[in-house]
PDB file of C-alpha atoms in Angstrom:
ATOM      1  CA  UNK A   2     -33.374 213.100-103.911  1.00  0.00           C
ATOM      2  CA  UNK A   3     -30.549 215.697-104.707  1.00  0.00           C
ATOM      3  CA  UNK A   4     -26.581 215.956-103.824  1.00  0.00           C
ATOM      4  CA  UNK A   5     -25.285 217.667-101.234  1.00  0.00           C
ATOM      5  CA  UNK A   6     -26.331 221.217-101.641  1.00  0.00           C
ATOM      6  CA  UNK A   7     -22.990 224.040-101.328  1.00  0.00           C
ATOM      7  CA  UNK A   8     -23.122 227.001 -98.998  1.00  0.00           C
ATOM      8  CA  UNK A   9     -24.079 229.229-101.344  1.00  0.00           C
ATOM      9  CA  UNK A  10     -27.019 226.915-102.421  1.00  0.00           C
ATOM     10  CA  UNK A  11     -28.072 226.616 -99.138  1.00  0.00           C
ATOM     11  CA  UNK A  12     -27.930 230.345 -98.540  1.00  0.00           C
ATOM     12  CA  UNK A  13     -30.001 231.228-101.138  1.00  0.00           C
ATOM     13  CA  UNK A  14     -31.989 228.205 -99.898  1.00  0.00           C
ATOM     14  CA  UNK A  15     -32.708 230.224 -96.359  1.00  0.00           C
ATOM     15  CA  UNK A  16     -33.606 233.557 -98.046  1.00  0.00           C
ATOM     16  CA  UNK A  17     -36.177 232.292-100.615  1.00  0.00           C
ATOM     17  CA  UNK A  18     -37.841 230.436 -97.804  1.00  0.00           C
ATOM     18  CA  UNK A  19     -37.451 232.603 -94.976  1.00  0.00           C
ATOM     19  CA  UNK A  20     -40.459 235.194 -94.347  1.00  0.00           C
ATOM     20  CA  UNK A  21     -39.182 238.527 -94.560  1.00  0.00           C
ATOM     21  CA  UNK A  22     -39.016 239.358 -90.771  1.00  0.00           C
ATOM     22  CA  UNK A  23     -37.037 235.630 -90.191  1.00  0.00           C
ATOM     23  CA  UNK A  24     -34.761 236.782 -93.314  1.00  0.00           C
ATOM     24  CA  UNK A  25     -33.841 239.932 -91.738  1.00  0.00           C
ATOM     25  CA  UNK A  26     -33.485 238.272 -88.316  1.00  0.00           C
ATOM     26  CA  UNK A  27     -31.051 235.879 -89.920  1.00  0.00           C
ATOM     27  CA  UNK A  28     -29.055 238.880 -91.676  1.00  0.00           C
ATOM     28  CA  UNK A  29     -28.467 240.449 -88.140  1.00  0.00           C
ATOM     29  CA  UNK A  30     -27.929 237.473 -85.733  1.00  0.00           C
ATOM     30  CA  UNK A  31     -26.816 234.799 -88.369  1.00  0.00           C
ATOM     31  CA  UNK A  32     -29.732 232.619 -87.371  1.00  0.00           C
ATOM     32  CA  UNK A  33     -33.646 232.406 -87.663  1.00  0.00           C
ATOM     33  CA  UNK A  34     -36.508 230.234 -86.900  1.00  0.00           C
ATOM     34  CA  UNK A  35     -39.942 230.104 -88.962  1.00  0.00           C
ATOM     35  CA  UNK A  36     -42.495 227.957 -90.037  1.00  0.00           C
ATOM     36  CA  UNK A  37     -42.573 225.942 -93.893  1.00  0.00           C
ATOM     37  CA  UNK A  38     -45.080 223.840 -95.234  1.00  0.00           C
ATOM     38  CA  UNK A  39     -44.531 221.717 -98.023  1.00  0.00           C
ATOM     39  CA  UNK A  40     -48.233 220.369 -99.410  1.00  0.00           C
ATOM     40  CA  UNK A  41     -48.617 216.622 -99.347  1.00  0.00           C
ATOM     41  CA  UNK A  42     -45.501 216.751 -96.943  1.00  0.00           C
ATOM     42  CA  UNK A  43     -46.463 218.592 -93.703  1.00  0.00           C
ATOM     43  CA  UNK A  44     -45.614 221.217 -91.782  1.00  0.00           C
ATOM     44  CA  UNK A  45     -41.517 221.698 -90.596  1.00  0.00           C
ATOM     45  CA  UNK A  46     -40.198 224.424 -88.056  1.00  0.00           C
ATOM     46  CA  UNK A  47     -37.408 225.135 -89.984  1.00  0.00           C
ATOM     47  CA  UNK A  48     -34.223 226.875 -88.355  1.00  0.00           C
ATOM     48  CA  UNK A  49     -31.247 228.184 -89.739  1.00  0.00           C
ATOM     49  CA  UNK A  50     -27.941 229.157 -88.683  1.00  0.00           C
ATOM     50  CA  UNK A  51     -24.208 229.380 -89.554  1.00  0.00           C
ATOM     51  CA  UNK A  52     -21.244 227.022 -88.627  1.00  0.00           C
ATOM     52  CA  UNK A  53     -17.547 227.903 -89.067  1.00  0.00           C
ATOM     53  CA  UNK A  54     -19.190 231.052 -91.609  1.00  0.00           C
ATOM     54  CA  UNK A  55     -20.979 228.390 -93.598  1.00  0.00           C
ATOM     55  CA  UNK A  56     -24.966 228.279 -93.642  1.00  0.00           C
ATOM     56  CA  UNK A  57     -26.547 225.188 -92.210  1.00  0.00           C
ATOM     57  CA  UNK A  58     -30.491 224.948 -92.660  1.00  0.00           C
ATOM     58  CA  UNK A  59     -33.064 222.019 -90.669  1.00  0.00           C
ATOM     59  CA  UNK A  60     -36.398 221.339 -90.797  1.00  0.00           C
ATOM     60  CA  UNK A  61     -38.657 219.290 -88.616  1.00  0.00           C
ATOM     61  CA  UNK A  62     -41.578 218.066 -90.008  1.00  0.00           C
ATOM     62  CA  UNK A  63     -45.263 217.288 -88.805  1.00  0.00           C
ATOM     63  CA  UNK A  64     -48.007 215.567 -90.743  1.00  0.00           C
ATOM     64  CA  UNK A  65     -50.341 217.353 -92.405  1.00  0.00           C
ATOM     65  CA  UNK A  66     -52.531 215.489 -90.254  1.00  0.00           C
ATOM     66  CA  UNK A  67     -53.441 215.838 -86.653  1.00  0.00           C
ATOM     67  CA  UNK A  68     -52.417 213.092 -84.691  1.00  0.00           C
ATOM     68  CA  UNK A  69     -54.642 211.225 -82.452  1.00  0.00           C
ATOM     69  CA  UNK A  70     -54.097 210.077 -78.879  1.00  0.00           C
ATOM     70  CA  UNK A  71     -54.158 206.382 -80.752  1.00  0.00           C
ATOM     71  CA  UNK A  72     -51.551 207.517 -83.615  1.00  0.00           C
ATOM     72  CA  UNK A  73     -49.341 208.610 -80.530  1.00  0.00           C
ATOM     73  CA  UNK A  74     -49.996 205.317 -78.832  1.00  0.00           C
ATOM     74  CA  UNK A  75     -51.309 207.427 -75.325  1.00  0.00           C
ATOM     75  CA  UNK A  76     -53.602 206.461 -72.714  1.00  0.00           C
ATOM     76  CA  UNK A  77     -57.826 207.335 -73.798  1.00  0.00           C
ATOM     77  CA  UNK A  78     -59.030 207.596 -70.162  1.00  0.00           C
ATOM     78  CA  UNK A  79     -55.672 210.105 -69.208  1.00  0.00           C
ATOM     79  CA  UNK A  80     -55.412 212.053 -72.222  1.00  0.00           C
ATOM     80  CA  UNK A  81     -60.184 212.152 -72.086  1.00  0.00           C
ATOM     81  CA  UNK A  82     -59.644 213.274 -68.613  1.00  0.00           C
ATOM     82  CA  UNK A  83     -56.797 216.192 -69.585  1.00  0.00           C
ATOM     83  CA  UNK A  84     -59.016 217.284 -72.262  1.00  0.00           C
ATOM     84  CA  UNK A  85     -62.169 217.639 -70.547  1.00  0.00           C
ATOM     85  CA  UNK A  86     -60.913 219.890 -67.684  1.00  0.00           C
ATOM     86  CA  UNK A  87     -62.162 223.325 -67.528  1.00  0.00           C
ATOM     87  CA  UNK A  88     -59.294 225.138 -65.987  1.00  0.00           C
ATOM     88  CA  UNK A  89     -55.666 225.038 -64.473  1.00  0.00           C
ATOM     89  CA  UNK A  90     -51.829 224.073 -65.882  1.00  0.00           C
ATOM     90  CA  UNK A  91     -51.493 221.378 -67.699  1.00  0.00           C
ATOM     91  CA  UNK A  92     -47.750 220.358 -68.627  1.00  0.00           C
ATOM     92  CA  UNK A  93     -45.991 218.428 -71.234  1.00  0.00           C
ATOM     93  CA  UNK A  94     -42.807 218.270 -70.646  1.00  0.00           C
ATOM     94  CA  UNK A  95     -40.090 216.543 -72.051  1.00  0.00           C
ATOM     95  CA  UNK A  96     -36.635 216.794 -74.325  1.00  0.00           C
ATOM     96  CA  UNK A  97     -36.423 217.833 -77.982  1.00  0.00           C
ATOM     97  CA  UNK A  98     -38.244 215.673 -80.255  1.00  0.00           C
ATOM     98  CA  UNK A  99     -40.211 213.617 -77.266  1.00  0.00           C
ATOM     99  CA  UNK A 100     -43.583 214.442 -78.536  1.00  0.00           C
ATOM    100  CA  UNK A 101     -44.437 217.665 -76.516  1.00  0.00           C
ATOM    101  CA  UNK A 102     -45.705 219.586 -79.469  1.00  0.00           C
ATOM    102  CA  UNK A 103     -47.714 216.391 -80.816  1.00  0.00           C
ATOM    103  CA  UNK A 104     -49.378 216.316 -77.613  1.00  0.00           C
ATOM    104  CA  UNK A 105     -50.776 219.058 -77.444  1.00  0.00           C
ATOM    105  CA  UNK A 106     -52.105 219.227 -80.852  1.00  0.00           C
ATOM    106  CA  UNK A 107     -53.908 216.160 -80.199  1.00  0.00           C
ATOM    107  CA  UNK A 108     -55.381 217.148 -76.845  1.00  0.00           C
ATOM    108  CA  UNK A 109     -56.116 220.594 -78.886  1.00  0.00           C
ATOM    109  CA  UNK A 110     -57.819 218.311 -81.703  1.00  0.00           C
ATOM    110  CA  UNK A 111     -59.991 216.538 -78.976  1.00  0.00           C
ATOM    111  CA  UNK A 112     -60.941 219.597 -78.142  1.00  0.00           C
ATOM    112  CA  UNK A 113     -62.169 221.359 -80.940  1.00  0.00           C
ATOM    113  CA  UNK A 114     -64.303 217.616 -82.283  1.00  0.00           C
ATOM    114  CA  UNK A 115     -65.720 217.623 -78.833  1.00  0.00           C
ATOM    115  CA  UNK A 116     -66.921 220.814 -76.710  1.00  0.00           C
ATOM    116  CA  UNK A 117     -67.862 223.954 -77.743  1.00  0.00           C
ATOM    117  CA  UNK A 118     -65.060 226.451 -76.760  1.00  0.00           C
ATOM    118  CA  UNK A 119     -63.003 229.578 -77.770  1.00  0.00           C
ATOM    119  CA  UNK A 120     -59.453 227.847 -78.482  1.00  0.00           C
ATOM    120  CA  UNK A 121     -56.263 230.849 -78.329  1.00  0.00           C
ATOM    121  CA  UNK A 122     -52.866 229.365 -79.141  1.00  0.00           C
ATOM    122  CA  UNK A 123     -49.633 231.049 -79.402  1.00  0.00           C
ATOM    123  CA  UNK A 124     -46.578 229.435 -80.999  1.00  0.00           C
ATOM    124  CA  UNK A 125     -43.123 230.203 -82.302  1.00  0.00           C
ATOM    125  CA  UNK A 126     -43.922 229.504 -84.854  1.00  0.00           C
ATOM    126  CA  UNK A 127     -47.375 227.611 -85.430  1.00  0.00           C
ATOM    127  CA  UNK A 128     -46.816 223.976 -86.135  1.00  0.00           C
ATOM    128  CA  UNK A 129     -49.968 222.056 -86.813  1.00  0.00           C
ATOM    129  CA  UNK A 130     -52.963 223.813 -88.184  1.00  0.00           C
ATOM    130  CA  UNK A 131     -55.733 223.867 -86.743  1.00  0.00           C
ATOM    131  CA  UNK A 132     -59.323 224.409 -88.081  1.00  0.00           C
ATOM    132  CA  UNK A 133     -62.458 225.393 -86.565  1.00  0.00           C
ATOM    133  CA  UNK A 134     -64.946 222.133 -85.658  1.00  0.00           C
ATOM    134  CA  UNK A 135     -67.165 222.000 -82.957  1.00  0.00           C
ATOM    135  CA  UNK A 136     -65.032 225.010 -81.087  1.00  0.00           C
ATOM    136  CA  UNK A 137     -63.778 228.219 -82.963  1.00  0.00           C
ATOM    137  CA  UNK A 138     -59.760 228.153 -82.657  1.00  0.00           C
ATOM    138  CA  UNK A 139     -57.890 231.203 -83.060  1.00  0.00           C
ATOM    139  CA  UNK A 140     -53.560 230.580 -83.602  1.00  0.00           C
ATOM    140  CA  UNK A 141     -51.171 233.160 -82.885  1.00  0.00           C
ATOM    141  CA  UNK A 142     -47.893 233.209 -84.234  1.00  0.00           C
ATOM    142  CA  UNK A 143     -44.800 234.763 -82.461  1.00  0.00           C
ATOM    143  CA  UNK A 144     -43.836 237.805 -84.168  1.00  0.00           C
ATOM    144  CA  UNK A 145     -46.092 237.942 -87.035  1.00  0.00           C
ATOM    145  CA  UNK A 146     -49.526 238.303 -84.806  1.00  0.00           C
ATOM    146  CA  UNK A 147     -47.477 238.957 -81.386  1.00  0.00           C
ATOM    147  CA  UNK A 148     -44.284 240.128 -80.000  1.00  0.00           C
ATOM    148  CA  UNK A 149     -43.698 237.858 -77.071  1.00  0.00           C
ATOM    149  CA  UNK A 150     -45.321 234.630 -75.317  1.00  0.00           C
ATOM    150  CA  UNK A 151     -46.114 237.095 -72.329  1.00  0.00           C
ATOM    151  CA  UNK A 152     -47.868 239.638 -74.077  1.00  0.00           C
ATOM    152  CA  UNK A 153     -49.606 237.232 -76.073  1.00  0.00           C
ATOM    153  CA  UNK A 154     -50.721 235.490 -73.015  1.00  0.00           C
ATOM    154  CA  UNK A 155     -51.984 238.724 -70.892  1.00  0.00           C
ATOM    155  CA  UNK A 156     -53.429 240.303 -74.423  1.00  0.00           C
ATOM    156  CA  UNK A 157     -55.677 236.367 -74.701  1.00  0.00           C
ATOM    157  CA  UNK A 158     -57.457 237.449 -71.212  1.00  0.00           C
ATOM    158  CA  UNK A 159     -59.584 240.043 -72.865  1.00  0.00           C
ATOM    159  CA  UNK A 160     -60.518 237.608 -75.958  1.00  0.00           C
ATOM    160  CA  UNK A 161     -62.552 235.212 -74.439  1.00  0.00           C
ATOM    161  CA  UNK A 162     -61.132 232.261 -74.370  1.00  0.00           C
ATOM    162  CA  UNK A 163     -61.810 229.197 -72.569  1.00  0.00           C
ATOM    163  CA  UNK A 164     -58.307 227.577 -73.986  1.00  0.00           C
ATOM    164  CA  UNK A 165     -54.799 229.076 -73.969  1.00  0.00           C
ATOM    165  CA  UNK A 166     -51.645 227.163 -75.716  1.00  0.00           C
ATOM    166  CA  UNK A 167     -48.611 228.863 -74.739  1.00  0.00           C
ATOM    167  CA  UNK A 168     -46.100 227.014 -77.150  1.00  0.00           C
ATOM    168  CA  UNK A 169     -43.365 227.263 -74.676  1.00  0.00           C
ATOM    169  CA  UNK A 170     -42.106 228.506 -71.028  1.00  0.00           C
ATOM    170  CA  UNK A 171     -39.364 229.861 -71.805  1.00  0.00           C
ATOM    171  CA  UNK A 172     -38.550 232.746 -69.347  1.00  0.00           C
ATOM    172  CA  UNK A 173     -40.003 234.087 -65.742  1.00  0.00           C
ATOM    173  CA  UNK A 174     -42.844 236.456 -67.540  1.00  0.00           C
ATOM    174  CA  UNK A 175     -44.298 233.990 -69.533  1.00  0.00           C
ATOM    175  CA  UNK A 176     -44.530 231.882 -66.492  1.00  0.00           C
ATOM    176  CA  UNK A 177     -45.815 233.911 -64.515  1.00  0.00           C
ATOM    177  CA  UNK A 178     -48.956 235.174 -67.462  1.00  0.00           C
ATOM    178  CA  UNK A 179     -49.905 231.488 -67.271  1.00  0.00           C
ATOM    179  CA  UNK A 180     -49.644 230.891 -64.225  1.00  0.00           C
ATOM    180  CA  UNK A 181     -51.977 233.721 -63.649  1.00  0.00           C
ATOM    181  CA  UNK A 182     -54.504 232.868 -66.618  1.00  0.00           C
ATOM    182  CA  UNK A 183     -54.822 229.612 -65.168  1.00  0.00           C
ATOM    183  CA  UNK A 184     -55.627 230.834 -61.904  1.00  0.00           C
ATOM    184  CA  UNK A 185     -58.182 232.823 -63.187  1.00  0.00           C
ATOM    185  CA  UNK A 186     -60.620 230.047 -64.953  1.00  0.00           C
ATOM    186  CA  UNK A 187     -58.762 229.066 -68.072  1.00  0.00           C
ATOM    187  CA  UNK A 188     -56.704 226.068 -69.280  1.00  0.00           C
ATOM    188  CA  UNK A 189     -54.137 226.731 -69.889  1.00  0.00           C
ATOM    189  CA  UNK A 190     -51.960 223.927 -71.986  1.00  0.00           C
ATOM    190  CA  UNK A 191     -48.099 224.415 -72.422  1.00  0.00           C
ATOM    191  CA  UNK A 192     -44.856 223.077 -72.679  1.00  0.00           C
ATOM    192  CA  UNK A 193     -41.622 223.194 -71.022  1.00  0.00           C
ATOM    193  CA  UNK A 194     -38.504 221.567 -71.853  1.00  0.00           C
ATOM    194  CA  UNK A 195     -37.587 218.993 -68.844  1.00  0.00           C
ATOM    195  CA  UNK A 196     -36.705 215.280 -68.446  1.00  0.00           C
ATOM    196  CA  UNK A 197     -38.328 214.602 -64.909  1.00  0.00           C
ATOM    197  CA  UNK A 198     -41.069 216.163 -62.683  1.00  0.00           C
ATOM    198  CA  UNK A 199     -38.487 217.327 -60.053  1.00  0.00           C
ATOM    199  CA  UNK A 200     -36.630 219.340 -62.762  1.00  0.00           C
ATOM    200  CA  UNK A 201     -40.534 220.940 -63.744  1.00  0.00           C
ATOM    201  CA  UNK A 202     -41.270 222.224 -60.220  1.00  0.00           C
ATOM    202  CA  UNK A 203     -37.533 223.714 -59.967  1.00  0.00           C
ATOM    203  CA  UNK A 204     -37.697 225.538 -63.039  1.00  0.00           C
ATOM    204  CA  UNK A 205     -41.202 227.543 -62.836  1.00  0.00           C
TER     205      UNK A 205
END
């Protein structure tokens, strides 16, 4: 729809997008990560960094609508049966751009049409909005609403939820916090970046 945009273009690009805690992030460590939605579009994680000095700006998008296990071409009775459980770990796992955070929204989505619940999530940052149906939802963003995955996770314990989304393992504390919350009576649904079960059990 446009030329190729110049590095200054694309600077000024990042800073009139970029909240003001992502534009100060990128200022200090040359790179940032924060949600964007374009209406009629969807919804794109944007990230943005610098190569050779110059800036460099991507966005992933997601619909504005949920997908559905059908629109993601999954398995009813597996995907029913993940959905209906009432606690433990359940893990999508998989490379970038396999479909780990459209997953989850959908099993999220059954969710909230179906049983009556107290939905957390936390996400860096949110990707698909969600809104209240036949369960109340509550999404956390990473350092707007919360500082870390960890906290977030420990801090959800005393909310009342019957539903945790931790958007990512990333380290050994945020591991651990859901390890722990689903041991305790929640689900707890997350993701982890993986290509093979072996690789899942060796990492947590």
């Amino acid at each position: 729809l446009m030329p190729a945009l110049s590095g200054p273009q694309i600077y000024n690009l990042i800073k009139q997008l970029s909240p003001d805690d992502a534009w100060q992030n990128f200022l200090r460590d040359h790179q940032n990560s924060f949600g964007f939605h374009q209406k009629g579009i969807g919804f794109a994680r944007a990230s943005s960094f610098l190569k050779a000095g110059q800036p460099h700006l991507t966005f992933r998008y997601h619909p504005e609508e949920i997908p559905s296990f059908d629109d993601l071409n999954m398995p009813q009775d597996v995907m029913g049966r993940l959905a209906k459980l009432h606690d433990g770990l359940v893990l999508i796992v998989g490379n970038t751009g396999s479909g780990k955070s459209s997953t989850c929204a959908a099993l999220l989505d059954w969710i909230n049409r179906h049983r009556k619940l107290h939905i957390l999530t936390l996400e860096d940052p949110v990707e698909f909005h969600h809104y209240s149906k036949k369960s109340t939802i509550s999404q956390r963003n990473m350092g707007t609403d919360v500082k870390a995955f960890d906290l977030g996770v420990e801090g959800a314990l005393r909310h009342d939820p019957d539903v945790i989304l931790v958007g990512e393992m990333r380290d050994a504390r945020t591991i651990r916090a859901a390890i722990s919350a689903a041991a305790t009576g929640h689900l707890v649904l997350t993701t982890l970046h993986a290509s093979d079960a072996a690789t899942v059990v060796d990492r947590i």
